[in-house]
Amino acid sequence: MPLPLAYKLEFLSQQVARRADPIQDATVICKVRKEVGPCIELRVDANRKWTYEEAIQFGFLVKDCDLQYIEEPVENVDDIVKFCEETGLPAALMM
């Protein structure tokens, strides 16, 4: 019997900041984490579309989802540093 797709993956990357608000994005990410389990690295990419406040809200809602990182949560690089300090989540920045 073949293994479920999630067991064949090493990581999963999900676009966020496409829904009406960060609460909806966080709900999706929490469901994804529950489905794939702890053995898959989970990354998210906000494409710098959130305000600082929206990113912080999302960060606290997904704090227990064991994200590998969130890519470009906000536009301003200084705010990305503050985001990491405030939420404890790692961030990636594409230059």
JSON list of C-alpha atoms in Angstrom, two decimals:
[
{"chain": "A", "resi": 1, "resn": "MET", "atom": "CA", "xyz": [0.00, 0.00, 0.00]},
{"chain": "A", "resi": 2, "resn": "PRO", "atom": "CA", "xyz": [1.52, 3.40, -0.98]},
{"chain": "A", "resi": 3, "resn": "LEU", "atom": "CA", "xyz": [2.29, 5.89, 1.76]},
{"chain": "A", "resi": 4, "resn": "PRO", "atom": "CA", "xyz": [0.20, 9.07, 1.91]},
{"chain": "A", "resi": 5, "resn": "LEU", "atom": "CA", "xyz": [1.70, 11.99, -0.01]},
{"chain": "A", "resi": 6, "resn": "ALA", "atom": "CA", "xyz": [2.68, 13.80, 3.19]},
{"chain": "A", "resi": 7, "resn": "TYR", "atom": "CA", "xyz": [5.08, 11.01, 4.11]},
{"chain": "A", "resi": 8, "resn": "LYS", "atom": "CA", "xyz": [6.95, 11.45, 0.83]},
{"chain": "A", "resi": 9, "resn": "LEU", "atom": "CA", "xyz": [7.58, 15.16, 1.38]},
{"chain": "A", "resi": 10, "resn": "GLU", "atom": "CA", "xyz": [10.35, 16.75, 3.39]},
{"chain": "A", "resi": 11, "resn": "PHE", "atom": "CA", "xyz": [8.79, 20.20, 3.47]},
{"chain": "A", "resi": 12, "resn": "LEU", "atom": "CA", "xyz": [5.64, 22.02, 2.46]},
{"chain": "A", "resi": 13, "resn": "SER", "atom": "CA", "xyz": [5.52, 25.70, 1.52]},
{"chain": "A", "resi": 14, "resn": "GLN", "atom": "CA", "xyz": [2.20, 27.55, 1.64]},
{"chain": "A", "resi": 15, "resn": "GLN", "atom": "CA", "xyz": [1.31, 31.02, 0.36]},
{"chain": "A", "resi": 16, "resn": "VAL", "atom": "CA", "xyz": [-0.50, 33.16, 2.92]},
{"chain": "A", "resi": 17, "resn": "ALA", "atom": "CA", "xyz": [-1.79, 36.76, 2.96]},
{"chain": "A", "resi": 18, "resn": "ARG", "atom": "CA", "xyz": [-4.28, 35.92, 0.22]},
{"chain": "A", "resi": 19, "resn": "ARG", "atom": "CA", "xyz": [-7.37, 35.65, 2.39]},
{"chain": "A", "resi": 20, "resn": "ALA", "atom": "CA", "xyz": [-9.44, 38.41, 3.95]},
{"chain": "A", "resi": 21, "resn": "ASP", "atom": "CA", "xyz": [-7.41, 38.49, 7.15]},
{"chain": "A", "resi": 22, "resn": "PRO", "atom": "CA", "xyz": [-4.55, 36.77, 8.98]},
{"chain": "A", "resi": 23, "resn": "ILE", "atom": "CA", "xyz": [-6.99, 34.83, 11.16]},
{"chain": "A", "resi": 24, "resn": "GLN", "atom": "CA", "xyz": [-8.22, 32.93, 8.09]},
{"chain": "A", "resi": 25, "resn": "ASP", "atom": "CA", "xyz": [-4.64, 32.29, 6.98]},
{"chain": "A", "resi": 26, "resn": "ALA", "atom": "CA", "xyz": [-3.70, 31.04, 10.44]},
{"chain": "A", "resi": 27, "resn": "THR", "atom": "CA", "xyz": [-6.70, 28.71, 10.50]},
{"chain": "A", "resi": 28, "resn": "VAL", "atom": "CA", "xyz": [-5.58, 27.15, 7.21]},
{"chain": "A", "resi": 29, "resn": "ILE", "atom": "CA", "xyz": [-1.97, 26.76, 8.40]},
{"chain": "A", "resi": 30, "resn": "CYS", "atom": "CA", "xyz": [-3.09, 25.14, 11.67]},
{"chain": "A", "resi": 31, "resn": "LYS", "atom": "CA", "xyz": [-5.23, 22.67, 9.69]},
{"chain": "A", "resi": 32, "resn": "VAL", "atom": "CA", "xyz": [-2.33, 21.92, 7.33]},
{"chain": "A", "resi": 33, "resn": "ARG", "atom": "CA", "xyz": [-0.01, 21.28, 10.29]},
{"chain": "A", "resi": 34, "resn": "LYS", "atom": "CA", "xyz": [-2.58, 18.94, 11.83]},
{"chain": "A", "resi": 35, "resn": "GLU", "atom": "CA", "xyz": [-2.91, 17.01, 8.55]},
{"chain": "A", "resi": 36, "resn": "VAL", "atom": "CA", "xyz": [0.78, 16.63, 7.70]},
{"chain": "A", "resi": 37, "resn": "GLY", "atom": "CA", "xyz": [1.98, 16.05, 11.25]},
{"chain": "A", "resi": 38, "resn": "PRO", "atom": "CA", "xyz": [5.28, 17.02, 12.84]},
{"chain": "A", "resi": 39, "resn": "CYS", "atom": "CA", "xyz": [7.64, 15.20, 10.45]},
{"chain": "A", "resi": 40, "resn": "ILE", "atom": "CA", "xyz": [7.17, 17.67, 7.58]},
{"chain": "A", "resi": 41, "resn": "GLU", "atom": "CA", "xyz": [8.86, 21.10, 7.66]},
{"chain": "A", "resi": 42, "resn": "LEU", "atom": "CA", "xyz": [6.19, 23.74, 7.14]},
{"chain": "A", "resi": 43, "resn": "ARG", "atom": "CA", "xyz": [7.09, 27.12, 5.62]},
{"chain": "A", "resi": 44, "resn": "VAL", "atom": "CA", "xyz": [4.83, 30.03, 4.78]},
{"chain": "A", "resi": 45, "resn": "ASP", "atom": "CA", "xyz": [5.30, 33.02, 2.48]},
{"chain": "A", "resi": 46, "resn": "ALA", "atom": "CA", "xyz": [3.38, 36.27, 2.93]},
{"chain": "A", "resi": 47, "resn": "ASN", "atom": "CA", "xyz": [5.07, 38.11, 0.04]},
{"chain": "A", "resi": 48, "resn": "ARG", "atom": "CA", "xyz": [5.31, 41.29, 2.15]},
{"chain": "A", "resi": 49, "resn": "LYS", "atom": "CA", "xyz": [1.55, 41.80, 1.92]},
{"chain": "A", "resi": 50, "resn": "TRP", "atom": "CA", "xyz": [0.71, 42.18, 5.61]},
{"chain": "A", "resi": 51, "resn": "THR", "atom": "CA", "xyz": [0.90, 45.21, 7.81]},
{"chain": "A", "resi": 52, "resn": "TYR", "atom": "CA", "xyz": [3.09, 44.76, 10.87]},
{"chain": "A", "resi": 53, "resn": "GLU", "atom": "CA", "xyz": [-0.02, 44.33, 13.04]},
{"chain": "A", "resi": 54, "resn": "GLU", "atom": "CA", "xyz": [-1.45, 41.65, 10.72]},
{"chain": "A", "resi": 55, "resn": "ALA", "atom": "CA", "xyz": [1.85, 39.76, 10.71]},
{"chain": "A", "resi": 56, "resn": "ILE", "atom": "CA", "xyz": [2.02, 39.86, 14.51]},
{"chain": "A", "resi": 57, "resn": "GLN", "atom": "CA", "xyz": [-1.55, 38.59, 14.75]},
{"chain": "A", "resi": 58, "resn": "PHE", "atom": "CA", "xyz": [-0.77, 35.71, 12.37]},
{"chain": "A", "resi": 59, "resn": "GLY", "atom": "CA", "xyz": [2.47, 34.95, 14.19]},
{"chain": "A", "resi": 60, "resn": "PHE", "atom": "CA", "xyz": [0.80, 34.50, 17.56]},
{"chain": "A", "resi": 61, "resn": "LEU", "atom": "CA", "xyz": [-1.99, 32.38, 16.05]},
{"chain": "A", "resi": 62, "resn": "VAL", "atom": "CA", "xyz": [0.48, 29.93, 14.44]},
{"chain": "A", "resi": 63, "resn": "LYS", "atom": "CA", "xyz": [3.06, 29.96, 17.22]},
{"chain": "A", "resi": 64, "resn": "ASP", "atom": "CA", "xyz": [2.36, 26.30, 18.06]},
{"chain": "A", "resi": 65, "resn": "CYS", "atom": "CA", "xyz": [2.44, 25.12, 14.42]},
{"chain": "A", "resi": 66, "resn": "ASP", "atom": "CA", "xyz": [6.21, 24.63, 14.45]},
{"chain": "A", "resi": 67, "resn": "LEU", "atom": "CA", "xyz": [6.88, 26.66, 11.29]},
{"chain": "A", "resi": 68, "resn": "GLN", "atom": "CA", "xyz": [10.36, 26.34, 9.84]},
{"chain": "A", "resi": 69, "resn": "TYR", "atom": "CA", "xyz": [10.07, 30.03, 8.92]},
{"chain": "A", "resi": 70, "resn": "ILE", "atom": "CA", "xyz": [7.78, 32.68, 7.50]},
{"chain": "A", "resi": 71, "resn": "GLU", "atom": "CA", "xyz": [9.11, 34.32, 4.37]},
{"chain": "A", "resi": 72, "resn": "GLU", "atom": "CA", "xyz": [8.73, 38.09, 4.02]},
{"chain": "A", "resi": 73, "resn": "PRO", "atom": "CA", "xyz": [5.94, 38.68, 6.52]},
{"chain": "A", "resi": 74, "resn": "VAL", "atom": "CA", "xyz": [6.04, 42.48, 6.02]},
{"chain": "A", "resi": 75, "resn": "GLU", "atom": "CA", "xyz": [7.56, 45.02, 3.63]},
{"chain": "A", "resi": 76, "resn": "ASN", "atom": "CA", "xyz": [9.93, 46.84, 5.99]},
{"chain": "A", "resi": 77, "resn": "VAL", "atom": "CA", "xyz": [13.11, 44.93, 6.92]},
{"chain": "A", "resi": 78, "resn": "ASP", "atom": "CA", "xyz": [13.26, 46.58, 10.35]},
{"chain": "A", "resi": 79, "resn": "ASP", "atom": "CA", "xyz": [9.71, 45.38, 11.00]},
{"chain": "A", "resi": 80, "resn": "ILE", "atom": "CA", "xyz": [10.74, 41.84, 10.03]},
{"chain": "A", "resi": 81, "resn": "VAL", "atom": "CA", "xyz": [13.39, 41.94, 12.77]},
{"chain": "A", "resi": 82, "resn": "LYS", "atom": "CA", "xyz": [10.80, 43.25, 15.26]},
{"chain": "A", "resi": 83, "resn": "PHE", "atom": "CA", "xyz": [8.36, 40.55, 14.11]},
{"chain": "A", "resi": 84, "resn": "CYS", "atom": "CA", "xyz": [10.91, 37.83, 14.90]},
{"chain": "A", "resi": 85, "resn": "GLU", "atom": "CA", "xyz": [11.70, 39.33, 18.29]},
{"chain": "A", "resi": 86, "resn": "GLU", "atom": "CA", "xyz": [8.05, 39.73, 19.27]},
{"chain": "A", "resi": 87, "resn": "THR", "atom": "CA", "xyz": [6.69, 36.40, 18.02]},
{"chain": "A", "resi": 88, "resn": "GLY", "atom": "CA", "xyz": [9.76, 34.20, 18.44]},
{"chain": "A", "resi": 89, "resn": "LEU", "atom": "CA", "xyz": [9.25, 32.92, 14.89]},
{"chain": "A", "resi": 90, "resn": "PRO", "atom": "CA", "xyz": [12.08, 32.76, 12.36]},
{"chain": "A", "resi": 91, "resn": "ALA", "atom": "CA", "xyz": [11.73, 34.73, 9.13]},
{"chain": "A", "resi": 92, "resn": "ALA", "atom": "CA", "xyz": [13.33, 34.48, 5.71]},
{"chain": "A", "resi": 93, "resn": "LEU", "atom": "CA", "xyz": [14.00, 37.46, 3.50]},
{"chain": "A", "resi": 94, "resn": "MET", "atom": "CA", "xyz": [14.63, 37.30, -0.24]},
{"chain": "A", "resi": 95, "resn": "MET", "atom": "CA", "xyz": [16.91, 40.04, -1.50]}
]
